[in-house]
Short mmCIF file of C-alpha atoms in Angstrom, two decimals:
data_model
loop_
_atom_site.label_atom_id
_atom_site.label_comp_id
_atom_site.label_asym_id
_atom_site.label_seq_id
_atom_site.Cartn_x
_atom_site.Cartn_y
_atom_site.Cartn_z
CA MET A 150 29.05 -55.78 -13.35
CA GLU A 151 25.73 -56.80 -14.84
CA GLU A 152 22.98 -54.17 -14.84
CA MET A 153 20.51 -55.32 -12.19
CA LYS A 154 17.15 -54.28 -13.48
CA GLY A 155 14.50 -54.69 -10.85
CA ILE A 156 16.68 -54.45 -7.75
CA ALA A 157 15.06 -51.04 -7.38
CA ASN A 158 11.93 -50.27 -9.30
CA GLY A 159 13.10 -48.33 -12.34
CA ASN A 160 9.54 -47.47 -13.30
CA ILE A 161 9.28 -44.70 -10.71
CA ASP A 162 9.85 -41.15 -11.93
CA GLY A 163 12.74 -39.19 -10.48
CA THR A 164 16.29 -40.06 -9.56
CA ASP A 165 17.75 -43.52 -9.08
CA ILE A 166 19.17 -42.29 -5.75
CA ARG A 167 15.71 -41.41 -4.42
CA ASN A 168 14.27 -44.73 -5.62
CA PHE A 169 17.13 -46.71 -4.07
CA MET A 170 16.85 -44.90 -0.73
CA ALA A 171 13.23 -46.04 -0.52
CA TYR A 172 13.93 -49.63 -1.57
CA ARG A 173 12.58 -52.42 0.66
CA GLY A 174 13.36 -56.13 0.82
CA ALA A 175 17.16 -55.81 0.62
CA ILE A 176 20.10 -54.54 2.60
CA VAL A 177 20.65 -50.83 1.94
CA ALA A 178 23.90 -49.20 3.06
CA LYS A 179 23.79 -45.39 2.91
CA GLU A 180 26.97 -43.32 3.12
CA PHE A 181 26.69 -39.52 3.34
CA ARG A 182 29.53 -36.98 3.38
CA SER A 183 29.17 -33.24 3.79
CA ILE A 184 31.10 -31.49 1.01
CA GLY A 185 30.24 -27.84 1.50
CA SER A 186 27.78 -25.14 2.41
CA CYS A 187 27.07 -21.60 1.25
CA GLN A 188 25.01 -18.77 2.66
CA CYS A 189 21.94 -17.69 0.74
CA GLU A 190 19.71 -14.65 1.10
CA PHE A 191 17.22 -14.22 3.96
CA HIS A 192 19.26 -16.19 6.53
CA THR A 193 19.13 -19.53 4.73
CA SER A 194 21.88 -21.83 3.50
CA MET A 195 22.46 -24.51 0.90
CA ASP A 196 24.36 -27.64 1.95
CA ILE A 197 25.66 -30.29 -0.44
CA GLU A 198 26.40 -33.88 0.60
CA THR A 199 27.54 -36.87 -1.40
CA ILE A 200 25.55 -40.09 -1.28
CA ILE A 201 26.87 -43.58 -1.94
CA LEU A 202 24.18 -46.25 -1.77
CA THR A 203 24.88 -49.97 -1.83
CA ILE A 204 21.95 -52.33 -2.31
CA VAL A 205 22.46 -56.04 -1.60
CA LYS A 206 19.78 -58.61 -2.34
CA GLY A 207 20.92 -62.21 -2.18
CA GLU A 208 24.12 -62.35 -4.19
CA ARG A 209 23.25 -59.28 -6.25
CA ARG A 210 24.85 -55.98 -5.38
CA GLU A 211 24.49 -52.54 -6.94
CA ILE A 212 26.06 -49.20 -6.04
CA LYS A 213 24.55 -45.81 -6.88
CA PHE A 214 26.23 -42.43 -6.52
CA GLY A 215 24.74 -38.97 -6.20
CA VAL A 216 24.41 -35.80 -4.18
CA LYS A 217 21.85 -34.41 -1.80
CA VAL A 218 21.20 -30.66 -1.93
CA LEU A 219 19.62 -29.22 1.23
CA HIS A 220 18.02 -25.80 1.72
CA LYS A 221 18.24 -25.01 5.44
CA PHE A 222 16.31 -22.25 7.15
CA ASP A 223 17.28 -19.91 9.98
CA ASN A 224 15.17 -21.65 12.62
CA GLY A 225 17.43 -24.73 12.47
CA ARG A 226 14.48 -27.10 12.19
CA ASP A 227 13.10 -26.66 8.70
CA GLU A 228 14.83 -27.88 5.59
CA VAL A 229 13.97 -29.25 2.18
CA SER A 230 16.20 -31.43 0.06
CA VAL A 231 16.51 -33.05 -3.32
CA CYS A 232 18.75 -35.81 -4.65
CA LEU A 233 20.70 -35.74 -7.89
CA ASP A 234 22.01 -38.82 -9.66
CA PHE A 235 25.72 -38.82 -10.47
CA ASP A 236 25.07 -38.08 -14.16
CA GLU A 237 23.09 -34.95 -13.23
CA ILE A 238 25.94 -33.34 -11.30
CA GLU A 239 27.98 -32.31 -14.36
CA GLU A 240 24.78 -31.24 -16.14
CA LEU A 241 23.91 -28.95 -13.22
CA ILE A 242 27.45 -27.51 -13.09
CA GLN A 243 27.24 -26.68 -16.80
CA ALA A 244 23.73 -25.27 -16.37
CA LEU A 245 24.89 -22.99 -13.53
CA HIS A 246 27.73 -21.69 -15.73
CA PHE A 247 25.25 -21.04 -18.56
CA ILE A 248 22.85 -19.30 -16.18
CA ALA A 249 25.61 -17.01 -14.82
CA LYS A 250 26.92 -16.27 -18.33
CA THR A 251 23.45 -15.45 -19.66
CA ALA A 252 22.71 -13.23 -16.66
CA ALA A 253 25.94 -11.28 -17.25
CA GLU A 254 25.11 -10.88 -20.94
CA ILE A 255 21.62 -9.45 -20.44
CA ILE A 256 22.00 -7.44 -17.23
CA SER A 257 22.33 -4.14 -19.06
CA THR A 258 19.36 -4.73 -21.37
CA GLU A 259 15.90 -3.48 -20.56
CA ARG A 260 13.50 -6.37 -19.92
CA ASP A 261 9.92 -6.65 -18.72
CA TYR A 262 10.58 -10.15 -17.39
CA THR A 263 13.05 -12.87 -18.38
CA GLU A 264 13.62 -16.18 -16.62
CA VAL A 265 16.30 -18.81 -17.31
CA VAL A 266 15.80 -22.13 -15.47
CA TYR A 267 17.35 -25.61 -15.29
CA ALA A 268 15.18 -28.43 -13.85
CA THR A 269 16.51 -31.71 -12.42
CA LYS A 270 14.91 -35.17 -12.67
CA ASP A 271 13.25 -34.56 -9.29
CA ASN A 272 11.95 -31.15 -10.45
CA ALA A 273 14.33 -28.99 -8.44
CA THR A 274 14.99 -25.76 -10.32
CA PHE A 275 18.00 -23.45 -10.47
CA GLY A 276 17.98 -20.21 -12.39
CA PHE A 277 17.56 -16.46 -12.41
CA TYR A 278 15.01 -13.89 -13.35
CA GLN A 279 15.36 -10.34 -14.52
CA ASP A 280 12.63 -7.75 -14.49
CA ALA A 281 12.66 -3.99 -15.00
CA ASN A 282 14.16 -3.44 -11.53
CA LYS A 283 16.62 -6.22 -10.78
CA GLN A 284 18.22 -9.55 -11.58
CA THR A 285 18.04 -12.35 -9.00
CA ALA A 286 19.39 -15.92 -8.88
CA PHE A 287 17.19 -18.56 -7.24
CA PHE A 288 16.73 -22.25 -6.56
CA CYS A 289 13.65 -24.21 -5.62
CA LEU A 290 14.00 -27.70 -4.13
CA SER A 291 10.33 -27.92 -3.22
CA PRO A 292 7.22 -26.25 -4.61
CA ARG A 293 6.73 -24.54 -1.24
CA LYS A 294 10.20 -23.03 -0.66
CA THR A 295 12.33 -20.85 -2.94
CA GLY A 296 15.86 -19.80 -2.06
CA PHE A 297 17.61 -16.71 -3.36
CA LEU A 298 21.34 -16.24 -3.76
CA SER A 299 23.90 -13.91 -5.27
CA PHE A 300 25.61 -14.77 -8.54
CA ASP A 301 28.89 -15.10 -6.61
CA THR A 302 27.21 -17.72 -4.43
CA LEU A 303 26.00 -19.47 -7.59
CA GLY A 304 29.69 -19.83 -8.49
CA GLU A 305 30.38 -21.29 -5.03
CA VAL A 306 27.62 -23.86 -5.59
CA SER A 307 29.34 -24.92 -8.84
CA LYS A 308 32.65 -25.36 -7.01
CA ILE A 309 31.05 -27.43 -4.24
CA LEU A 310 29.27 -29.62 -6.82
CA HIS A 311 32.58 -30.12 -8.64
CA ALA A 312 34.23 -31.18 -5.35
CA ALA A 313 31.33 -33.58 -4.70
CA ARG A 314 31.67 -35.09 -8.17
CA THR A 315 35.44 -35.53 -7.68
CA HIS A 316 34.83 -37.25 -4.32
CA LEU A 317 32.36 -39.67 -5.93
CA VAL A 318 34.73 -40.48 -8.82
CA ASN A 319 37.48 -41.17 -6.27
CA HIS A 320 35.08 -43.62 -4.59
CA GLY A 321 34.16 -45.54 -7.74
CA ALA A 322 31.57 -43.52 -9.66
CA GLN A 323 31.99 -44.07 -13.39
CA VAL A 324 32.10 -41.11 -15.73
CA SER A 325 30.19 -41.83 -18.93
CA TYR A 326 31.13 -39.94 -22.05
CA LYS A 327 28.27 -39.17 -24.39
#
């Protein structure tokens, strides 16, 4: 299928998924599927959904694949979310493994403050920090809300992301090898 430059404005920063969801002047079909959820600290949760977007304009058609990560709060009303393009999913899985491995390697060393962070195209961050007292994993999907989770839960997030990626591949997402 020919690359359809211009069907969604590629000049906007961030993910293709986010840009396509906001596209106007064409038919946009949005398919969401809940893949999994995990409990975080302080009565919050992280939910992961797959997204398959189909944009049709005239005879042109383009499909984009990705995931939506949601941080839900105890009150049931508030949540923040971020989208990841399909190519970012494997990068995030690998980053989470690196983060967990690095945390395990340095936990017994004395540190004033160390932070290891991965940032997505839409500026969501996943990482951990270690100070003189403790080591804590975190994620931030919005500048105003930070979520905290155990390192075991970080492993659960990786598994859910892997399941989401598998679902998208089974529905036509193309794996590119770099």
